[in-house]
Short mmCIF file of C-alpha atoms in Angstrom, two decimals:
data_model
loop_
_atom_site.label_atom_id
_atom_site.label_comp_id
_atom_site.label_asym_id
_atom_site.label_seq_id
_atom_site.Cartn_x
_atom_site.Cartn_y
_atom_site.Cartn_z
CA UNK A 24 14.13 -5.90 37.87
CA UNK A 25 13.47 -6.32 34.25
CA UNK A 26 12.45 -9.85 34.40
CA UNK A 27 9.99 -8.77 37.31
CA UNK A 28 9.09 -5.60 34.90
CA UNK A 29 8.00 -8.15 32.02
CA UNK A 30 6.51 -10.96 34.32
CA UNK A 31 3.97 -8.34 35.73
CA UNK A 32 3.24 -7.17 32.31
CA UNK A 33 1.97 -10.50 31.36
CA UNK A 34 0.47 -10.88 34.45
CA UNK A 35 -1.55 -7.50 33.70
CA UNK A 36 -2.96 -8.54 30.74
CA UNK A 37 -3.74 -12.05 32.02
CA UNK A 38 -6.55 -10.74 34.27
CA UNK A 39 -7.57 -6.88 32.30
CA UNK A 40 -10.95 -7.34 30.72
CA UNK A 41 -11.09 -7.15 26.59
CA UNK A 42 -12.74 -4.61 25.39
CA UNK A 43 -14.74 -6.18 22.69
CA UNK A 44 -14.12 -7.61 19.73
CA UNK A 45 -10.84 -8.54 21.67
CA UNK A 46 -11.34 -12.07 23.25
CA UNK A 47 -9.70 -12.91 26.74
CA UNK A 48 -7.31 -15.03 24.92
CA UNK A 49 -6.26 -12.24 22.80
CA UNK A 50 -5.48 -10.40 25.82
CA UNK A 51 -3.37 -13.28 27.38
CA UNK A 52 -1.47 -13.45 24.21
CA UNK A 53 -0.99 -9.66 24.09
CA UNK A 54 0.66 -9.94 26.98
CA UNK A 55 3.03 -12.62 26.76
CA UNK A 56 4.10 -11.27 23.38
CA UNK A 57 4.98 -8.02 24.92
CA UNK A 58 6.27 -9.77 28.10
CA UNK A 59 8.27 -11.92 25.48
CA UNK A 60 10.14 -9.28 23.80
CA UNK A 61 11.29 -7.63 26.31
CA UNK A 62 12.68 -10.64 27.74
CA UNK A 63 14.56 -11.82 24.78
CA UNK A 64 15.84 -8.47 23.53
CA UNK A 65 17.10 -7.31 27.53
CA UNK A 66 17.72 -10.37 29.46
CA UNK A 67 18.25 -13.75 27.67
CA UNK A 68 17.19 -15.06 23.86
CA UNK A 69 17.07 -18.77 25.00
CA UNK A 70 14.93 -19.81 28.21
CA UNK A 71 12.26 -16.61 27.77
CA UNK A 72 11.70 -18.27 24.37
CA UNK A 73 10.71 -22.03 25.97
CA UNK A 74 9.05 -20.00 28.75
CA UNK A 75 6.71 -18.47 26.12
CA UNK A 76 5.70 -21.21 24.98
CA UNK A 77 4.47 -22.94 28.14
CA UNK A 78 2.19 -19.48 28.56
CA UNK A 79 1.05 -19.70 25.33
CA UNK A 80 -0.28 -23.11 26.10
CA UNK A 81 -2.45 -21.80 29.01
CA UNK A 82 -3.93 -18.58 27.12
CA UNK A 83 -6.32 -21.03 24.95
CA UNK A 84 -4.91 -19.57 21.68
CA UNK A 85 -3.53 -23.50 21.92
CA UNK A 86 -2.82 -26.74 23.81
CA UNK A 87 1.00 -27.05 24.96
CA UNK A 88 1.66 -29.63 22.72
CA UNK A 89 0.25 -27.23 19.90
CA UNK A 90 2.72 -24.28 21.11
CA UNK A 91 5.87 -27.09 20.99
CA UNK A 92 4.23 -28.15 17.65
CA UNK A 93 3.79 -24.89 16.23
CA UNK A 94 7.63 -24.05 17.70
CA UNK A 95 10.55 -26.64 16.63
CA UNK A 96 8.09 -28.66 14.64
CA UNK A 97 7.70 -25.77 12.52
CA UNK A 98 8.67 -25.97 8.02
CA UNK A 99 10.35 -22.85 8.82
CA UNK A 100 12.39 -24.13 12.00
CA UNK A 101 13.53 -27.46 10.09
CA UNK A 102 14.03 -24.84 6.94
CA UNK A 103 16.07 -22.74 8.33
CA UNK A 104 17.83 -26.11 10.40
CA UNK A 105 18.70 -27.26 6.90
CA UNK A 106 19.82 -23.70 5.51
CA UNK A 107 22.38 -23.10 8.18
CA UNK A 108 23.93 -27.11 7.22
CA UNK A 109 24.18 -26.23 3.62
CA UNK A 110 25.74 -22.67 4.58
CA UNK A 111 28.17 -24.71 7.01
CA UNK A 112 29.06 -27.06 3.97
CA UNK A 113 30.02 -23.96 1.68
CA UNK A 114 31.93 -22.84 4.51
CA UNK A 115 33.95 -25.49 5.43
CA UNK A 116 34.46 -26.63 1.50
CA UNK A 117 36.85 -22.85 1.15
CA UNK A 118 34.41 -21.80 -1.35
CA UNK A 119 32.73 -18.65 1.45
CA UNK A 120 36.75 -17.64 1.74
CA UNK A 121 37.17 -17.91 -1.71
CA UNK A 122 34.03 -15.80 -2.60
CA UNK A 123 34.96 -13.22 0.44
CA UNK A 124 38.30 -13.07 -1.08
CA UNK A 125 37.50 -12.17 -4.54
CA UNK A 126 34.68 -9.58 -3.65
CA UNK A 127 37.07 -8.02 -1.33
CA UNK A 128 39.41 -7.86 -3.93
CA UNK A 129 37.28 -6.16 -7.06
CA UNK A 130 38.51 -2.58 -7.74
CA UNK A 131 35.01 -1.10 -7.61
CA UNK A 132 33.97 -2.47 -4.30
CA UNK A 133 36.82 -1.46 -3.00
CA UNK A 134 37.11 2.17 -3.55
CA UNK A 135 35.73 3.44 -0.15
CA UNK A 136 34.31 1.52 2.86
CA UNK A 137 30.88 2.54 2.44
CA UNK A 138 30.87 1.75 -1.38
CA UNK A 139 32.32 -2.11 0.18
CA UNK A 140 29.35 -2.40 2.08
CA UNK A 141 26.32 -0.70 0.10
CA UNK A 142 27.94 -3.07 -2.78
CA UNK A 143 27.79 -6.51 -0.11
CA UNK A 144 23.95 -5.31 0.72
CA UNK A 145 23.39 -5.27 -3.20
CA UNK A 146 24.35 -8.81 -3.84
CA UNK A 147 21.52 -9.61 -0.73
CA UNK A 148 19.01 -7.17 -2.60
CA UNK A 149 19.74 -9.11 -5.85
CA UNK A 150 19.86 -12.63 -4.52
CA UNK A 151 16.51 -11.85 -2.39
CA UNK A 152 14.61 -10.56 -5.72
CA UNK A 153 14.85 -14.00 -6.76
CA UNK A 154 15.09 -16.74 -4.13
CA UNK A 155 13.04 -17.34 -0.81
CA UNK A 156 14.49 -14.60 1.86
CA UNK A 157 15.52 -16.96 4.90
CA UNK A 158 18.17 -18.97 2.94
CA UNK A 159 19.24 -15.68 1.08
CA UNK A 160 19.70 -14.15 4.56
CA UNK A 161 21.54 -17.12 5.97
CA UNK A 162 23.96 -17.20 3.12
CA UNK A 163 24.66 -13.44 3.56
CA UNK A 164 25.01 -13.22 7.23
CA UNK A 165 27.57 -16.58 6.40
CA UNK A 166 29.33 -14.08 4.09
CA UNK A 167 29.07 -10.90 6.13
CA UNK A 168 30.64 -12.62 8.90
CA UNK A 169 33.49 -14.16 6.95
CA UNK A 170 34.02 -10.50 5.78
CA UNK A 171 34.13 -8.79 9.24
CA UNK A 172 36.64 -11.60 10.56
CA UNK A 173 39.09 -10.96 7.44
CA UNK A 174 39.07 -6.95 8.41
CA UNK A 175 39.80 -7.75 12.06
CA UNK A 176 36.58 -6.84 13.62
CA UNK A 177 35.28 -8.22 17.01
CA UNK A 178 32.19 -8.53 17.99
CA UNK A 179 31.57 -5.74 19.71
CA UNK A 180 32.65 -2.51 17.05
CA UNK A 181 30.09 -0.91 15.85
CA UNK A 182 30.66 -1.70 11.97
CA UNK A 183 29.52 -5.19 11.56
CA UNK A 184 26.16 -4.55 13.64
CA UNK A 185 25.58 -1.62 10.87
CA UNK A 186 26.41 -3.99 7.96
CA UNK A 187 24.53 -6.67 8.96
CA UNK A 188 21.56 -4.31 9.53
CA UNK A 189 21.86 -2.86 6.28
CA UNK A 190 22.85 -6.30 4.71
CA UNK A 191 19.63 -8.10 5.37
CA UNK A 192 17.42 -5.18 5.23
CA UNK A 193 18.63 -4.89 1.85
CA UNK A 194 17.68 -8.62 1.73
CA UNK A 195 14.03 -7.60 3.15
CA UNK A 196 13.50 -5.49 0.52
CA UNK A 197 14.76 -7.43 -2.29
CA UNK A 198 12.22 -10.13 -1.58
CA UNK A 199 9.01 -7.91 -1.55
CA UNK A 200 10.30 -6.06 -4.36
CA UNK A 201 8.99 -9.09 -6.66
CA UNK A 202 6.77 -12.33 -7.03
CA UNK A 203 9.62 -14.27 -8.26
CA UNK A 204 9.77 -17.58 -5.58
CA UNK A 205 7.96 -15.40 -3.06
CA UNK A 206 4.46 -17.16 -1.40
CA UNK A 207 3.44 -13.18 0.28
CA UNK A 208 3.41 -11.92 -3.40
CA UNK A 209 1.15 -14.46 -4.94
CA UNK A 210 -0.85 -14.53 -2.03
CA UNK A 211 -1.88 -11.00 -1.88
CA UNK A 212 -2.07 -11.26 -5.65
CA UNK A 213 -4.59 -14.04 -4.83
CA UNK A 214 -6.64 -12.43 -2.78
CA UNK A 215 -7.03 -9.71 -5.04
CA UNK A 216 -7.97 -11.80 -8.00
CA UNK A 217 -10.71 -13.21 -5.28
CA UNK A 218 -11.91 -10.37 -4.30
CA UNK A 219 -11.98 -7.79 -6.90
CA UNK A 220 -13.00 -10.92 -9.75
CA UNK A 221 -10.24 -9.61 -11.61
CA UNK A 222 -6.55 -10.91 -12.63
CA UNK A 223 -3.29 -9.82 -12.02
CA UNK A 224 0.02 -10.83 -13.18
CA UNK A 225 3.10 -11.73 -11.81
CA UNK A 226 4.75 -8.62 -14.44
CA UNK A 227 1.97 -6.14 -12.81
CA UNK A 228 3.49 -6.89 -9.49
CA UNK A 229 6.83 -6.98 -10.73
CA UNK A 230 6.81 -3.64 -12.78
CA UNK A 231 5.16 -1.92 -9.08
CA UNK A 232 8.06 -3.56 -6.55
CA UNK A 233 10.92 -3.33 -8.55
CA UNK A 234 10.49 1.02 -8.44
CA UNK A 235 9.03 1.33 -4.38
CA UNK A 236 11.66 -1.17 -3.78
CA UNK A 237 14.45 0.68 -5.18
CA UNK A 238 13.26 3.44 -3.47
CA UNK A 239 13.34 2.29 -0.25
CA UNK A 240 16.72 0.58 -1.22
CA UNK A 241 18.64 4.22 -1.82
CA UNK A 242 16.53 5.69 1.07
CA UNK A 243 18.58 2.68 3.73
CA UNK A 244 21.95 3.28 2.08
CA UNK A 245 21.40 7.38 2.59
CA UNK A 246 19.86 7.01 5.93
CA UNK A 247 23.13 4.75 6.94
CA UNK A 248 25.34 6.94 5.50
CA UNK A 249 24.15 9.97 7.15
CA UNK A 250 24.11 8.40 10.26
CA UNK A 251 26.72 6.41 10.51
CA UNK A 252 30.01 8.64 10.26
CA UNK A 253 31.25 7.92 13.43
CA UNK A 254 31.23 4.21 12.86
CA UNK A 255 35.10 3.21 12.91
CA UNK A 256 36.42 1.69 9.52
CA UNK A 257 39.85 2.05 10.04
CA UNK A 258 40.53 -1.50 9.48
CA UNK A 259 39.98 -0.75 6.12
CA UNK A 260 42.60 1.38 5.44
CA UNK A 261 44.99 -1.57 6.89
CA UNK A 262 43.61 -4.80 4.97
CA UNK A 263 46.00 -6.47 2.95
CA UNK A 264 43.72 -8.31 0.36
CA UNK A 265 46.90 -9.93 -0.96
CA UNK A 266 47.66 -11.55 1.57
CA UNK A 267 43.69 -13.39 1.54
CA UNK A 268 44.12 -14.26 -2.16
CA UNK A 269 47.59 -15.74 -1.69
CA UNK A 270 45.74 -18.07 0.84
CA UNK A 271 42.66 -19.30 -1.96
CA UNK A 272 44.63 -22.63 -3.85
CA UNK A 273 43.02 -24.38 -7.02
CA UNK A 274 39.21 -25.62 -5.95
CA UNK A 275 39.53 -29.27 -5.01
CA UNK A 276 36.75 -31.85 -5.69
CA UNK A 277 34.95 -31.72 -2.24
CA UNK A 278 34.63 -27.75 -2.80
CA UNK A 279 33.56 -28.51 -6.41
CA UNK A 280 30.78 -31.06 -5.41
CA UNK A 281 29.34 -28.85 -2.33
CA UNK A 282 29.33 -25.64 -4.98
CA UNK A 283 26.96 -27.70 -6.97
CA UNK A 284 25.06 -29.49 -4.75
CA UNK A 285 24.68 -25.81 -2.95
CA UNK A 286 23.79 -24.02 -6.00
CA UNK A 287 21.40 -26.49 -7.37
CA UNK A 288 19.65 -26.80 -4.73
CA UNK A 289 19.40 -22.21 -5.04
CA UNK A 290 18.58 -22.79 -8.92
CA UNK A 291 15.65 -25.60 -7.44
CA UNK A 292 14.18 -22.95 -5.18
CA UNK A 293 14.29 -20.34 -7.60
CA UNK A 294 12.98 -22.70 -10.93
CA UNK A 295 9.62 -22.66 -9.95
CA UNK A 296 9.11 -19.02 -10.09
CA UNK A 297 11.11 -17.70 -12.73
CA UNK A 298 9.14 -20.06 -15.10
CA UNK A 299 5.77 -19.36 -13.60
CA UNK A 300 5.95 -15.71 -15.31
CA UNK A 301 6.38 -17.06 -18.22
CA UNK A 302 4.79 -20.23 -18.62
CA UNK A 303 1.87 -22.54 -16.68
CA UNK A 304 3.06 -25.92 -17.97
CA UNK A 305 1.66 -28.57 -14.90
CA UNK A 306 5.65 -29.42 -14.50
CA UNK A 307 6.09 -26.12 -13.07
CA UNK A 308 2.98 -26.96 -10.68
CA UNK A 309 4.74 -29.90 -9.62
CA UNK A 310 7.88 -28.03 -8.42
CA UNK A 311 5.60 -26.43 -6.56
CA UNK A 312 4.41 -28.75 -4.98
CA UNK A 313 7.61 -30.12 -3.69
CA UNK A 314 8.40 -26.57 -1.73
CA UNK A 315 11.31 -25.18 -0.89
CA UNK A 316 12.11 -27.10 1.97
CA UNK A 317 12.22 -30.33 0.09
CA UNK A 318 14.90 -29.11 -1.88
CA UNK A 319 17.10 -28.29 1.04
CA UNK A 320 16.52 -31.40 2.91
CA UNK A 321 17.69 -32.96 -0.42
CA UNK A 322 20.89 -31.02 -0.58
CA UNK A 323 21.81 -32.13 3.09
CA UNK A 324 21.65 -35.60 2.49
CA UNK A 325 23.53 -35.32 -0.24
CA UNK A 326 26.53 -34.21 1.43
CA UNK A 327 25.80 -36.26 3.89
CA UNK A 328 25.88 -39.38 1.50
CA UNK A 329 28.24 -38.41 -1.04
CA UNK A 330 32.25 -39.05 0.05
CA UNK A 331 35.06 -37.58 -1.16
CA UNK A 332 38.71 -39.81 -0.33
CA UNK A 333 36.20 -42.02 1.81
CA UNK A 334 35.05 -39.18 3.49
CA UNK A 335 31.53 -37.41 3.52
CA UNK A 336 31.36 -33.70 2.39
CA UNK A 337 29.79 -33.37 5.68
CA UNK A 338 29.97 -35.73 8.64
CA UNK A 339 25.93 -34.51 9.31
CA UNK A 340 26.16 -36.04 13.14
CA UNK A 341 28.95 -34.00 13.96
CA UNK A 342 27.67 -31.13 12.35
CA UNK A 343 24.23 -31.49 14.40
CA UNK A 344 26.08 -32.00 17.67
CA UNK A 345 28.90 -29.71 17.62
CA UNK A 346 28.19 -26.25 14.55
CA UNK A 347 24.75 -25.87 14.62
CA UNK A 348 23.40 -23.08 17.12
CA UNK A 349 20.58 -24.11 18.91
CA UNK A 350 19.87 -21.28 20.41
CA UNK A 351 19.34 -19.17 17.46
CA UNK A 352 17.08 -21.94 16.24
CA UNK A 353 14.79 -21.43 19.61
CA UNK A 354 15.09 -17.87 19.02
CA UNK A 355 14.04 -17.83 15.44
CA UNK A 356 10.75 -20.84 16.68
CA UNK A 357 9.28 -18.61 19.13
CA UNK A 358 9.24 -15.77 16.87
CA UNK A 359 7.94 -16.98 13.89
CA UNK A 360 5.10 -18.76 16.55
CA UNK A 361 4.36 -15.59 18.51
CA UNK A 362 2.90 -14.24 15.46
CA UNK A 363 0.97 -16.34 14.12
CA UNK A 364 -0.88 -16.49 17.95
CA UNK A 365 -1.34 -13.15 17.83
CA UNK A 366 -2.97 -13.75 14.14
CA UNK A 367 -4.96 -16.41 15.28
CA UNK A 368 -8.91 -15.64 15.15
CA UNK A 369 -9.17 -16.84 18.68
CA UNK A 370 -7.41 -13.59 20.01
CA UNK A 371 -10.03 -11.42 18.22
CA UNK A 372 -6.59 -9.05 17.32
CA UNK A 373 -7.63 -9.06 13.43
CA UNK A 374 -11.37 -7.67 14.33
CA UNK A 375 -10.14 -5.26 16.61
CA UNK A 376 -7.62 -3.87 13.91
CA UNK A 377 -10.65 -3.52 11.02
CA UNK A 378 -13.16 -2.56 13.15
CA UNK A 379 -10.62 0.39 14.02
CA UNK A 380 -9.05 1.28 11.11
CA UNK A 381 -12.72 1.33 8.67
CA UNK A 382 -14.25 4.36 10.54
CA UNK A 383 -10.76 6.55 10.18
CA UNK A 384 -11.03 6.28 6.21
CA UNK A 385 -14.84 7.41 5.91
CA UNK A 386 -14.43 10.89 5.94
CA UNK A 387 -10.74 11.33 4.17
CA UNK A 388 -9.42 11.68 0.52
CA UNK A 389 -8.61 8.34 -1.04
CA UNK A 390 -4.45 8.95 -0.87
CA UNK A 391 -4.97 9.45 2.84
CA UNK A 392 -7.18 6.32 3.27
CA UNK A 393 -4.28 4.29 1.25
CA UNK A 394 -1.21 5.50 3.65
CA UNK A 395 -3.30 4.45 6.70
CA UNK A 396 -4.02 1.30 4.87
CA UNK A 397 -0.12 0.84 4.20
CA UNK A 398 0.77 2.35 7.49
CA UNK A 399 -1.64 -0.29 8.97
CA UNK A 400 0.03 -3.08 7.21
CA UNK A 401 3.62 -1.95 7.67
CA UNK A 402 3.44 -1.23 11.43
CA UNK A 403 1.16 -5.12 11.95
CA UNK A 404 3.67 -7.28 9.85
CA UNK A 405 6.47 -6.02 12.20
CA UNK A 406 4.76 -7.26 15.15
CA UNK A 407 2.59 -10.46 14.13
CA UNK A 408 2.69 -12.42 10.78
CA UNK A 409 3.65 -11.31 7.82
CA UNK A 410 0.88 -14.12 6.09
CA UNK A 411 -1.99 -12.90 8.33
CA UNK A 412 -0.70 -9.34 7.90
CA UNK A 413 -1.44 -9.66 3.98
CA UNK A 414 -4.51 -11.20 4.38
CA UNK A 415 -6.25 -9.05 6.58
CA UNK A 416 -5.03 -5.98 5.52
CA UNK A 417 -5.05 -6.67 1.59
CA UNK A 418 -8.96 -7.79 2.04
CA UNK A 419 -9.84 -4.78 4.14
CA UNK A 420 -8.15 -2.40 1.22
CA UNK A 421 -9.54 -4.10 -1.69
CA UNK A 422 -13.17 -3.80 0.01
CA UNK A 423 -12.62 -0.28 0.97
CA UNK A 424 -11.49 0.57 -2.73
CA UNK A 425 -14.78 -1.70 -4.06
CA UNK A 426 -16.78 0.45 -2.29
CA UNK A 427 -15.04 3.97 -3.02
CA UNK A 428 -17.14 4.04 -6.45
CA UNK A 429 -13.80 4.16 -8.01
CA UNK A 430 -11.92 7.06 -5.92
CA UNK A 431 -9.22 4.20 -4.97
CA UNK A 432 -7.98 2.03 -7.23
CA UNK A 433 -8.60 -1.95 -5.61
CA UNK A 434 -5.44 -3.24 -7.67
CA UNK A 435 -3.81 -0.76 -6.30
CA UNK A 436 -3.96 -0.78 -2.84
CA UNK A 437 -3.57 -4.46 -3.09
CA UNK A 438 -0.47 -3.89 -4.34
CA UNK A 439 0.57 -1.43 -1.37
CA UNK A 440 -0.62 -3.93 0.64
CA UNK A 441 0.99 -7.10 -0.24
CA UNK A 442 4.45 -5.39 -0.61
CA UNK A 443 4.01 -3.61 3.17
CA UNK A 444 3.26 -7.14 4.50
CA UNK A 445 6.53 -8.30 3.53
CA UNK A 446 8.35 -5.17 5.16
CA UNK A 447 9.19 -6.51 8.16
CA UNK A 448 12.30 -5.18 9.86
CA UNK A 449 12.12 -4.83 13.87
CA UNK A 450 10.84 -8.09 16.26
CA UNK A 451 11.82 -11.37 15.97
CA UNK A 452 7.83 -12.50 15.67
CA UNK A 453 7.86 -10.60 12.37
CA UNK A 454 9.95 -12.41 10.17
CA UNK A 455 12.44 -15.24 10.26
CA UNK A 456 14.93 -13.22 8.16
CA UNK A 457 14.47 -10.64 11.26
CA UNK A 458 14.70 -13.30 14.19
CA UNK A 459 18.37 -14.34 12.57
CA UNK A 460 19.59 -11.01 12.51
CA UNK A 461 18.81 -10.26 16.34
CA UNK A 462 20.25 -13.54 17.16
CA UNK A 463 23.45 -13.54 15.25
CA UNK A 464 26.62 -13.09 17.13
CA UNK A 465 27.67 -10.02 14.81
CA UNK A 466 24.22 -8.07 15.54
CA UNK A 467 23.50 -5.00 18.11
CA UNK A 468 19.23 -6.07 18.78
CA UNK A 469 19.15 -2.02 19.96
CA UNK A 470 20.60 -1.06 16.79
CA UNK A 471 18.13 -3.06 15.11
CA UNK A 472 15.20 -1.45 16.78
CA UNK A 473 16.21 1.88 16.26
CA UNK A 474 16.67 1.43 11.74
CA UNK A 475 13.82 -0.73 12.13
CA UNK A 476 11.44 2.10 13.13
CA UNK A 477 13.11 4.86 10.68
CA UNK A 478 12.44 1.91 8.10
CA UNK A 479 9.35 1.46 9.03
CA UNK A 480 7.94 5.06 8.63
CA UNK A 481 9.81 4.96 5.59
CA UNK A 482 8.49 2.08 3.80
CA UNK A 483 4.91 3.26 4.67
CA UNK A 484 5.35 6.06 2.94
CA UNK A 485 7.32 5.03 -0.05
CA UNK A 486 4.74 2.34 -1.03
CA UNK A 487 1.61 4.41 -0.14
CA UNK A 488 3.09 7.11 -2.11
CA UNK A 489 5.26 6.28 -4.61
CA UNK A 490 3.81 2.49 -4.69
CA UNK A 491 0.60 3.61 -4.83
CA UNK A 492 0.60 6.16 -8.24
CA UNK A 493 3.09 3.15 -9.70
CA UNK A 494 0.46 0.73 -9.02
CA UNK A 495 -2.28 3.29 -10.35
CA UNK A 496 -0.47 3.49 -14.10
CA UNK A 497 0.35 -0.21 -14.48
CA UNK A 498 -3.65 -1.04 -13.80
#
């Protein structure tokens, strides 16, 4: 019944009229993205994913060879391919057991359960504030898991779907809280400077994300608290961490080797931004240039190529054929891929959102006008992409503010708008870092839904609010 429930859905929209400036297309797309999502979150997360993208070939957002192109030939597919290698390598090397271990073992972190896991989301919040947020993710949900298995958790109990929620929300957040390494920052930042004829800097952003982020940071660990008492940590109360740090030896060469190779390859990613704020030498360009995903490809063969006692750090065909988890990978494709078609200018979605959301500020005060801009951006980038989400709704605010004879202020609502593009907590088409966390083993995808939403609301009004008078007083 629900597969019949969703095929007639997209069958609907295949054949409604669009009410203008909605295109046709847009309407086919429409529907296969909702038909989509309800497949993959309540029937399967594998064959409604390569079923999408034969529709998507036939709506005339693009050819089938496009939609496969646009799937696994993706940056962020092969990215992420190369992310979950490298995490493997850590793994296998002792080093994620060793690190497990000696978190688990720290006297602060160990004081209650919920101080454990607010303190495991905080090492996500840091590492996302200054690396790209799909690896950070990836390592995290690598650690997480490790974490879970040591307490005796299965699958199935309730705590490690709460952590995991919390653990890469907190990773969410971290990476819109600054500009450091992060593409949505500088591009929002960039189309502010283009808009507005008028600079920003990497600090202005900074100063604003680090506050609204923080915000929204204690807001999650309250709102988990609070509603999470029933959650069962009793396995807590009978871990012997001991007994896991009488198991960690002396770190051998192989563990030694991956270590560095890992965390170059993190210090690589994160190079390029960290000396952008300070400096504009052209050797910082050409990092740039290279990307992130160069970096990680690097790292692979690497441990591919390097041996240790005549053996490689990581025997890479065996690792393709036998640990990698395809599924998730198809999972994460047709995400990313659903929302850029529903960004695409062929679907006319982008029109219809301006041409609706314009007349609701004309007649309001100026802090009302910048929570339905925020709200607007929040509620899109959890639905289509977070790069289309920042460009459409940052342009939109910044003309509305040029236009306001100076009752809002352009930088910002720039600023609310580049940091609610990057909020993305609920479908897989939103963000990568989102896609993972529905399709890892550990996750409950109705759990994620239902903080997703509360987070959603709550961002909105944390950056429109507090964001907002932040961005105000830095500009």
């Amino acid at each position: 019944m629900k597969i019949l429930i969703s095929l007639l859905i997209i069958a609907v929209f295949w054949v409604v009229p669009a009410p203008a400036p909605l295109t046709q297309i847009g309407m086919r797309v429409i529907g296969v993205f909702i038909g989509t999502v309800l497949l993959l979150s309540l029937v399967d997360t594998v064959w409604p994913a390569i079923l999408a993208v034969a529709l998507l070939g036939r709506t005339g957002v693009a050819s089938l060879n496009a939609a496969i192109a646009g799937t696994l030939g993706s940056w962020i597919v092969y990215f992420v391919l190369m992310s979950f290698v490298m995490t493997y390598a850590l793994n296998k090397s002792g080093f994620t057991d060793r690190l497990v271990a000696k978190f688990m073992s720290m006297k602060f972190v160990s004081k209650s359960p919920w101080v454990f896991t607010s303190s495991m989301a905080t090492i996500g919040l840091i590492l996302a504030c200054f690396m790209d947020q799909v690896p950070a993710a990836a390592f995290m949900l690598m650690f997480a898991n490790k974490v879970y298995e040591e307490l005796g958790y299965t699958k199935k109990d309730a705590y490690p779907h709460i952590a995991n929620i919390m653990v890469i929300y907190a990773v969410i957040i971290g990476g819109a809280m600054t500009p450091i390494s992060h593409s949505l920052a500088l591009l929002g930042m960039g189309i502010y400077e283009a808009a507005a004829g008028a600079s920003m800097s990497l600090f202005t952003y900074l100063t604003f994300g680090v506050p609204t982020g923080l915000v929204l940071y204690v807001f999650l660990t309250a709102v988990m608290r609070l509603t999470c008492r029933k959650v069962d940590m009793s396995k807590f109360e009978h871990f012997d961490v001991q007994k896991v740090l009488k198991q960690q030896g002396k770190m051998q060469l192989r563990e030694l080797i991956t270590v560095i190779i890992f965390f170059g390859t993190v210090v690589m990613w994160m190079l390029p931004g960290v000396a952008g704020m300070f400096t504009e030498a052209p050797w910082v360009a050409a990092l740039n240039d290279y990307g992130i995903t160069f970096w990680a490809i690097l790292s692979v063969v690497l441990m591919a190529v390097i041996s240790v006692n005549d053996e490689p750090i990581i025997n890479l065909k065996e690792v393709m054929n036998s640990q990698i988890n395809w599924a998730i990978l198809i999972f994460i494709a047709i995400g990313v891929y659903l929302g850029s078609a529903m960004s695409n200018e062929l679907t006319g979605i982008n029109a219809w959102i301006t041409s609706n959301i314009t007349p609701l500020t004309s007649s309001v005060p100026p802090i009302v006008v910048v929570l339905i801009i925020t709200t607007a951006g929040v509620l899109l980038t959890n639905f289509a992409s977070n790069v289309s989400t920042i460009t459409v709704m940052t342009g939109v605010g910044v003309s509305l503010a040029l236009a306001s004879g100076g009752a809002i202020n352009p930088a910002g609502i720039a600023l609310c708008t580049t940091m609610a593009g990057s909020c993305a907590y609920l479908l897989p088409s939103s963000f990568a870092c989102i896609a993972m966390l529905h399709g890892n083993d550990w996750s409950d995808s109705k759990k994620v839904y239902i903080f997703g939403i509360v987070m959603m609301v709550a961002s909105s009004l944390a950056i429109g609010l507090v964001g907002y008078s932040v961005g105000c007083a830095l500009t």
